[in-house]
């Protein structure tokens, strides 16, 4: 007689213990400190904060440690934590014009007020594995004198320069209440604020692929990197009780403004169009991809034919969240034996009927 | 024979830019009547057809349709639900490209049966029987009933489209270049079919075409359009044999005669 | 019913009261329009999307100190995910839990309806992966919303027609679409079609939660639920040739268990509580 298998609870407990041991790894190595991750894996931290929608480098670093380096898992941890947080205020919009710029480049002009500031970037490194890093030890002596001084000139924004000449469409503040996708379900067609929120939290890999596809002709929009800025901006709130602005701290953000192909607008004028990207910390690839996809999703506004995936709002916004995507893909690991049993029963029945009718035909 | 017009069109205007679209179009259409709208591409005839079939709201003007129950319906004051109901039961729309008017991913039989299923038919055997009947009426091989339209030829796809529309016995059918893009001999046979069906079923038809031969064969009356405007109207033979407007004359004279 | 203390630092049932109220408002709308998908502001939960977050949010919104919670997956109380969810609620509510359908006031389920008929004082909460029954033929949300509003359900019967034309049978074995209260077509979640008749005129309230897709819907007690079919191809439930190897039932949904690699299979009840109860009754009378 068949005896049913039991013991699910015990199995789960054992699995968790094994996980904890795996995460710790060999005891011969010192345990990773959260602070080490925060400092030395800062780009991972930045990604987790951006897609986790929480600006807290320490928590993001903790999530990365807990997730043993699986960033999508870490993002999930941060998002789940976010659900439990109280919402006290909405901040004032950050002003990236007033950013303390660490890095600022533009591909559209050779030189411009404020100059091209390379900042810290992998861009011109030669991708050769540096085996010196393999050996632990002090970092090479750096010539700190050569590190650029803060540029005093004002950093005029490329988009502003183009707007002033009447060459670029304006981003207008409609002064309406922005959507809150963390509170309300999505609706289509989406308003731009909801779209942008979804893109900020969206999976970098997915947006990268979509942005790439536009460059390869799937909804080409002739992009130029008008401006990429990275640096600290102040965050402030206006408490009702006080009635005036209070600075509560600063955050590091990356911002990208793409200048896209020009078009004739409804009012008859010919102007460049634009795309925008924003993220926490240093996440250049993300904000560039985001700006490309933002522009692609504006296709309807410019009466462009919507043919490619990057231009299809419902497709992009329904699938860009890696917490949703990872959850649903991985849910296939859950038992599905009842539904499968239903399929088995059906397919057997159909095959039996087919066989019977074939026999009939032959006889 | 009822003397109530089926469709009353008054000053329909839908312009995308100056001369792009249609302006100030008015006419009446009677039951069983075939009206042709002819003109070059860009003349606005497709725009006009979309307005008439409740698929594109005009900038101004009105369209009244007299339904089976005898009510006069102002098309653009109807709810979307009622518009869709009209399109599904009393009207038919035959597109130039079969993929716009068929479900390419389901079988021929399902395509024909869809409207019946949508209006409550729940007997598989009856649906299949009706589909077979219509397939033979439009001269399609009923062995193809379970094949998808992607496996049909262009002419067959158009026949399927026609069957799909006629299954609910519509009173009014809109056709946009129904024979466009088809082989000449295929066109001829399709036109014969259309002519037969129109007569047998007493269909009223509004047919848009740039092909004057098609217009002459099917339409009793013509509207000639140029750059969004109606330049001439009248009985088909009169307009084609004795065109009054300079443009119509040009159009008629430019048709290659064998 | 007594309850134990909950994990420190968390609100009862994990979600804050505002969120629970928002979900309950959505539930009320859902009950008022049987079978209609109500959008709701779903939250990230400590479980991944696709693993029951929708069902959990519904449960969290309706659970109270006096409730008794049963959680099943594939009909069994001890499948890993059911264990995990039950532990979560025990941890975050302290509410009594049970494996007996009889005793439960709330039952959260994935992919099955319990064999034992439910009562008026019970609520069945389904975990739903894809709430939209038209999604298979229409990927656009904008379009499917319109189709529901206009009762434009021709495509559902097209699918059934095609199945019969190709296979001779309607080829949907689970998640079989139903029409609720004569109006909305609904996806009952991936329950086997075997379970569809249990939804019709049930004394219990049935609530459906889709966390990732952010939709809630409901079937009020004693509501008409009809599985779509054709007059000449009427809806049928599954049947097995075998009976349960443990309790002998010929009435319940059976799971197939592979015994060896020679093709030997056994069949056992999917509903573990039902099976155990039957076995106990048999042993008593023996």
Short mmCIF file of N, CA, C and O in Angstrom, two decimals, chain C residues 193-234:
data_model
loop_
_atom_site.label_atom_id
_atom_site.label_comp_id
_atom_site.label_asym_id
_atom_site.label_seq_id
_atom_site.Cartn_x
_atom_site.Cartn_y
_atom_site.Cartn_z
N UNK C 193 -10.65 21.21 -13.68
CA UNK C 193 -12.06 21.44 -14.00
C UNK C 193 -12.96 20.55 -13.15
O UNK C 193 -14.13 20.85 -12.95
N UNK C 194 -12.36 19.49 -12.63
CA UNK C 194 -13.03 18.62 -11.67
C UNK C 194 -13.67 19.42 -10.54
O UNK C 194 -14.73 19.05 -10.03
N UNK C 195 -13.02 20.52 -10.16
CA UNK C 195 -13.49 21.30 -9.01
C UNK C 195 -14.52 22.37 -9.39
O UNK C 195 -15.16 22.94 -8.50
N UNK C 196 -14.67 22.66 -10.68
CA UNK C 196 -15.58 23.76 -11.06
C UNK C 196 -16.98 23.66 -10.46
O UNK C 196 -17.52 24.65 -9.97
N UNK C 197 -17.60 22.47 -10.50
CA UNK C 197 -18.97 22.40 -9.97
C UNK C 197 -19.08 22.82 -8.50
O UNK C 197 -20.13 23.29 -8.07
N UNK C 198 -17.98 22.71 -7.76
CA UNK C 198 -18.05 23.08 -6.34
C UNK C 198 -18.25 24.59 -6.15
O UNK C 198 -18.70 25.04 -5.09
N UNK C 199 -17.90 25.37 -7.18
CA UNK C 199 -18.02 26.82 -7.04
C UNK C 199 -19.46 27.29 -7.19
O UNK C 199 -19.84 28.35 -6.70
N UNK C 200 -20.27 26.46 -7.90
CA UNK C 200 -21.62 26.85 -8.22
C UNK C 200 -22.52 26.79 -6.99
O UNK C 200 -22.66 25.74 -6.37
N UNK C 201 -23.12 27.94 -6.65
CA UNK C 201 -24.03 27.98 -5.51
C UNK C 201 -23.44 27.49 -4.19
O UNK C 201 -24.13 26.84 -3.40
N UNK C 202 -22.19 27.78 -3.98
CA UNK C 202 -21.55 27.38 -2.73
C UNK C 202 -22.05 28.27 -1.58
O UNK C 202 -22.20 29.47 -1.76
N UNK C 203 -22.28 27.66 -0.42
CA UNK C 203 -22.67 28.48 0.74
C UNK C 203 -21.54 29.39 1.23
O UNK C 203 -21.77 30.37 1.94
N UNK C 204 -20.31 29.06 0.83
CA UNK C 204 -19.17 29.83 1.32
C UNK C 204 -18.90 31.03 0.42
O UNK C 204 -19.23 31.03 -0.77
N UNK C 205 -18.24 32.04 0.98
CA UNK C 205 -17.79 33.18 0.20
C UNK C 205 -16.47 32.81 -0.46
O UNK C 205 -15.59 32.23 0.19
N UNK C 206 -16.33 33.08 -1.74
CA UNK C 206 -15.10 32.74 -2.44
C UNK C 206 -14.39 34.01 -2.90
O UNK C 206 -14.97 34.82 -3.60
N UNK C 207 -13.14 34.17 -2.45
CA UNK C 207 -12.38 35.37 -2.78
C UNK C 207 -11.13 34.98 -3.57
O UNK C 207 -10.52 33.96 -3.29
N UNK C 208 -10.77 35.79 -4.55
CA UNK C 208 -9.64 35.47 -5.41
C UNK C 208 -8.62 36.61 -5.39
O UNK C 208 -9.00 37.76 -5.62
N UNK C 209 -7.36 36.29 -5.12
CA UNK C 209 -6.34 37.34 -5.07
C UNK C 209 -5.20 37.08 -6.03
O UNK C 209 -4.58 36.02 -6.00
N UNK C 210 -4.91 38.05 -6.92
CA UNK C 210 -3.77 37.94 -7.82
C UNK C 210 -2.81 39.07 -7.45
O UNK C 210 -3.06 40.23 -7.76
N UNK C 211 -1.71 38.73 -6.74
CA UNK C 211 -0.81 39.76 -6.21
C UNK C 211 0.01 40.45 -7.28
O UNK C 211 0.08 41.66 -7.33
N UNK C 212 0.60 39.66 -8.16
CA UNK C 212 1.49 40.24 -9.16
C UNK C 212 0.71 41.06 -10.16
O UNK C 212 1.12 42.13 -10.57
N UNK C 213 -0.44 40.55 -10.57
CA UNK C 213 -1.26 41.26 -11.53
C UNK C 213 -2.14 42.31 -10.87
O UNK C 213 -2.79 43.09 -11.55
N UNK C 214 -2.18 42.32 -9.54
CA UNK C 214 -2.91 43.33 -8.78
C UNK C 214 -4.40 43.38 -9.11
O UNK C 214 -4.97 44.42 -9.42
N UNK C 215 -5.03 42.20 -8.98
CA UNK C 215 -6.47 42.12 -9.20
C UNK C 215 -7.11 41.27 -8.11
O UNK C 215 -6.53 40.27 -7.68
N UNK C 216 -8.31 41.67 -7.74
CA UNK C 216 -9.10 40.91 -6.76
C UNK C 216 -10.46 40.64 -7.37
O UNK C 216 -11.01 41.51 -8.04
N UNK C 217 -10.99 39.44 -7.20
CA UNK C 217 -12.38 39.22 -7.60
C UNK C 217 -13.04 38.26 -6.64
O UNK C 217 -12.39 37.70 -5.76
N UNK C 218 -14.37 38.11 -6.78
CA UNK C 218 -15.11 37.32 -5.79
C UNK C 218 -16.34 36.68 -6.37
O UNK C 218 -16.90 37.15 -7.36
N UNK C 219 -16.74 35.59 -5.72
CA UNK C 219 -18.03 34.97 -6.00
C UNK C 219 -18.78 34.93 -4.68
O UNK C 219 -18.35 34.24 -3.75
N UNK C 220 -19.86 35.70 -4.55
CA UNK C 220 -20.60 35.70 -3.28
C UNK C 220 -21.25 34.33 -3.05
O UNK C 220 -21.38 33.54 -3.99
N UNK C 221 -21.68 34.06 -1.83
CA UNK C 221 -22.35 32.78 -1.57
C UNK C 221 -23.60 32.62 -2.44
O UNK C 221 -24.23 33.60 -2.81
N UNK C 222 -23.90 31.39 -2.76
CA UNK C 222 -25.11 31.05 -3.51
C UNK C 222 -25.20 31.78 -4.83
O UNK C 222 -26.26 32.30 -5.21
N UNK C 223 -24.08 31.86 -5.54
CA UNK C 223 -24.07 32.52 -6.85
C UNK C 223 -23.92 31.49 -7.95
O UNK C 223 -23.22 30.49 -7.80
N UNK C 224 -24.59 31.77 -9.05
CA UNK C 224 -24.52 30.93 -10.24
C UNK C 224 -23.12 30.94 -10.85
O UNK C 224 -22.61 32.00 -11.20
N UNK C 225 -22.52 29.78 -11.00
CA UNK C 225 -21.23 29.71 -11.69
C UNK C 225 -21.31 28.61 -12.72
O UNK C 225 -21.41 27.42 -12.38
N UNK C 226 -21.28 28.99 -13.99
CA UNK C 226 -21.45 27.99 -15.07
C UNK C 226 -20.18 27.85 -15.88
O UNK C 226 -19.63 28.85 -16.36
N UNK C 227 -19.73 26.63 -16.08
CA UNK C 227 -18.56 26.41 -16.93
C UNK C 227 -18.97 26.54 -18.38
O UNK C 227 -20.00 26.01 -18.79
N UNK C 228 -18.15 27.24 -19.17
CA UNK C 228 -18.51 27.46 -20.57
C UNK C 228 -18.46 26.14 -21.35
O UNK C 228 -17.57 25.33 -21.14
N UNK C 229 -19.42 25.96 -22.23
CA UNK C 229 -19.40 24.74 -23.06
C UNK C 229 -20.33 24.93 -24.24
O UNK C 229 -20.84 26.02 -24.48
N UNK C 230 -20.51 23.87 -25.00
CA UNK C 230 -21.50 23.86 -26.08
C UNK C 230 -22.61 22.91 -25.68
O UNK C 230 -22.40 21.95 -24.93
N UNK C 231 -23.80 23.16 -26.21
CA UNK C 231 -24.94 22.29 -25.89
C UNK C 231 -24.62 20.85 -26.24
O UNK C 231 -24.98 19.93 -25.50
N UNK C 232 -23.98 20.64 -27.40
CA UNK C 232 -23.72 19.27 -27.82
C UNK C 232 -22.33 18.79 -27.39
O UNK C 232 -21.91 17.70 -27.75
N UNK C 233 -21.62 19.59 -26.65
CA UNK C 233 -20.36 19.15 -26.02
C UNK C 233 -20.36 19.72 -24.60
O UNK C 233 -19.64 20.65 -24.29
N UNK C 234 -21.21 19.14 -23.76
CA UNK C 234 -21.39 19.74 -22.44
C UNK C 234 -20.16 19.54 -21.55
O UNK C 234 -19.37 18.63 -21.77
#
